[in-house]
Amino acid sequence: NTWKEVMIEVSQSSHIVEICCAEGREDTLLAISSSIETCEKALNEYLEQKKKAFPRFYFVANQALLDILSNGNMPLRVAEYLGDVFDGIKTLHFQDGTDGRVALGH
């Protein structure tokens, strides 16, 4: 919320020196930076837990892992990363089967 307030204030002025030298600006930006660092640390710890639970996740970048985890129940969105996670799988083709969805690896 503080970031949004700073950005609103910045957008209303064209004098960069005034914006940068505003009373308390440095403290505000340092607080925002600290919050971001805390969030990044928590996110990296979460991703590390997922990698320990499934070691093949060590082969994908953190951004890809976030995409995999957030779309875990949507196989078509996750399929693009399967080649990074599993050797020997380039793509999967999905088709509806009589018992549900069927995936064929290539």
Tab-separated table of C-alpha atoms in Angstrom:
chain	number	residue	atom	x	y	z
A	1	ASN	CA	0.000	0.000	0.000
A	2	THR	CA	2.863	2.377	0.784
A	3	TRP	CA	4.396	1.671	-2.626
A	4	LYS	CA	1.151	2.602	-4.311
A	5	GLU	CA	0.996	5.869	-2.368
A	6	VAL	CA	4.567	6.721	-3.366
A	7	MET	CA	3.828	5.992	-7.022
A	8	ILE	CA	0.692	8.158	-6.963
A	9	GLU	CA	2.721	11.003	-5.494
A	10	VAL	CA	5.469	10.513	-8.081
A	11	SER	CA	3.007	10.521	-10.967
A	12	GLN	CA	1.595	13.865	-9.840
A	13	SER	CA	4.919	15.701	-10.004
A	14	SER	CA	7.467	16.233	-12.740
A	15	HIS	CA	10.269	17.417	-10.434
A	16	ILE	CA	12.408	14.406	-9.684
A	17	VAL	CA	14.581	16.187	-7.123
A	18	GLU	CA	11.516	17.155	-5.070
A	19	ILE	CA	10.215	13.598	-5.201
A	20	CYS	CA	13.529	12.033	-4.184
A	21	CYS	CA	14.209	14.540	-1.400
A	22	ALA	CA	10.729	14.472	0.135
A	23	GLU	CA	10.603	14.187	3.924
A	24	GLY	CA	10.853	10.539	4.987
A	25	ARG	CA	11.295	9.204	1.426
A	26	GLU	CA	14.483	7.299	2.212
A	27	ASP	CA	12.931	5.605	5.244
A	28	THR	CA	9.833	4.693	3.238
A	29	LEU	CA	11.871	3.152	0.421
A	30	LEU	CA	14.101	1.283	2.869
A	31	ALA	CA	11.003	-0.146	4.580
A	32	ILE	CA	9.572	-1.225	1.226
A	33	SER	CA	12.896	-2.803	0.275
A	34	SER	CA	13.021	-4.683	3.571
A	35	SER	CA	9.499	-6.011	3.007
A	36	ILE	CA	10.444	-7.212	-0.466
A	37	GLU	CA	13.538	-8.981	0.882
A	38	THR	CA	11.428	-10.717	3.542
A	39	CYS	CA	8.941	-11.838	0.899
A	40	GLU	CA	11.708	-13.110	-1.399
A	41	LYS	CA	13.294	-15.050	1.452
A	42	ALA	CA	9.981	-16.704	2.353
A	43	LEU	CA	9.325	-17.535	-1.310
A	44	ASN	CA	12.776	-19.078	-1.743
A	45	GLU	CA	12.268	-21.175	1.401
A	46	TYR	CA	8.914	-22.374	0.056
A	47	LEU	CA	10.446	-23.309	-3.295
A	48	GLU	CA	13.297	-25.099	-1.535
A	49	GLN	CA	10.750	-27.199	0.390
A	50	LYS	CA	9.076	-28.165	-2.884
A	51	LYS	CA	12.447	-29.055	-4.424
A	52	LYS	CA	13.319	-31.258	-1.447
A	53	ALA	CA	9.949	-33.016	-1.746
A	54	PHE	CA	10.467	-33.596	-5.487
A	55	PRO	CA	14.180	-33.308	-6.402
A	56	ARG	CA	13.547	-33.067	-10.143
A	57	PHE	CA	12.345	-29.515	-9.487
A	58	TYR	CA	16.014	-28.582	-9.012
A	59	PHE	CA	16.307	-28.733	-12.818
A	60	VAL	CA	13.886	-25.864	-13.441
A	61	ALA	CA	14.255	-22.148	-12.767
A	62	ASN	CA	12.348	-20.658	-9.836
A	63	GLN	CA	10.003	-18.761	-12.175
A	64	ALA	CA	9.172	-21.984	-14.017
A	65	LEU	CA	8.654	-23.784	-10.711
A	66	LEU	CA	6.234	-21.085	-9.582
A	67	ASP	CA	4.338	-21.522	-12.832
A	68	ILE	CA	4.257	-25.303	-12.381
A	69	LEU	CA	3.037	-25.073	-8.792
A	70	SER	CA	0.418	-22.434	-9.501
A	71	ASN	CA	-0.961	-24.373	-12.476
A	72	GLY	CA	-0.577	-27.867	-11.056
A	73	ASN	CA	-4.181	-28.782	-11.757
A	74	MET	CA	-3.969	-27.569	-15.390
A	75	PRO	CA	-1.832	-30.134	-17.240
A	76	LEU	CA	-1.763	-28.220	-20.523
A	77	ARG	CA	-0.076	-25.242	-18.863
A	78	VAL	CA	2.432	-27.425	-17.012
A	79	ALA	CA	3.259	-29.594	-20.044
A	80	GLU	CA	5.738	-27.077	-21.471
A	81	TYR	CA	8.067	-27.689	-18.491
A	82	LEU	CA	8.003	-31.492	-18.583
A	83	GLY	CA	11.126	-31.665	-20.740
A	84	ASP	CA	13.011	-29.711	-18.086
A	85	VAL	CA	11.784	-31.936	-15.264
A	86	PHE	CA	11.890	-35.380	-16.911
A	87	ASP	CA	14.549	-36.761	-19.262
A	88	GLY	CA	13.229	-38.335	-22.423
A	89	ILE	CA	9.963	-36.399	-22.577
A	90	LYS	CA	9.792	-33.645	-25.126
A	91	THR	CA	6.054	-33.056	-25.225
A	92	LEU	CA	2.771	-34.551	-24.116
A	93	HIS	CA	-0.326	-34.722	-26.241
A	94	PHE	CA	-3.597	-34.737	-24.342
A	95	GLN	CA	-6.839	-36.268	-25.511
A	96	ASP	CA	-10.092	-37.056	-23.812
A	97	GLY	CA	-10.437	-40.744	-23.102
A	98	THR	CA	-13.362	-42.815	-21.935
A	99	ASP	CA	-11.969	-42.856	-18.387
A	100	GLY	CA	-10.914	-39.217	-18.409
A	101	ARG	CA	-7.960	-37.375	-19.877
A	102	VAL	CA	-5.154	-39.399	-21.461
A	103	ALA	CA	-1.617	-38.112	-22.035
A	104	LEU	CA	0.758	-39.559	-24.614
A	105	GLY	CA	4.471	-38.739	-24.266
A	106	HIS	CA	6.733	-38.046	-27.235
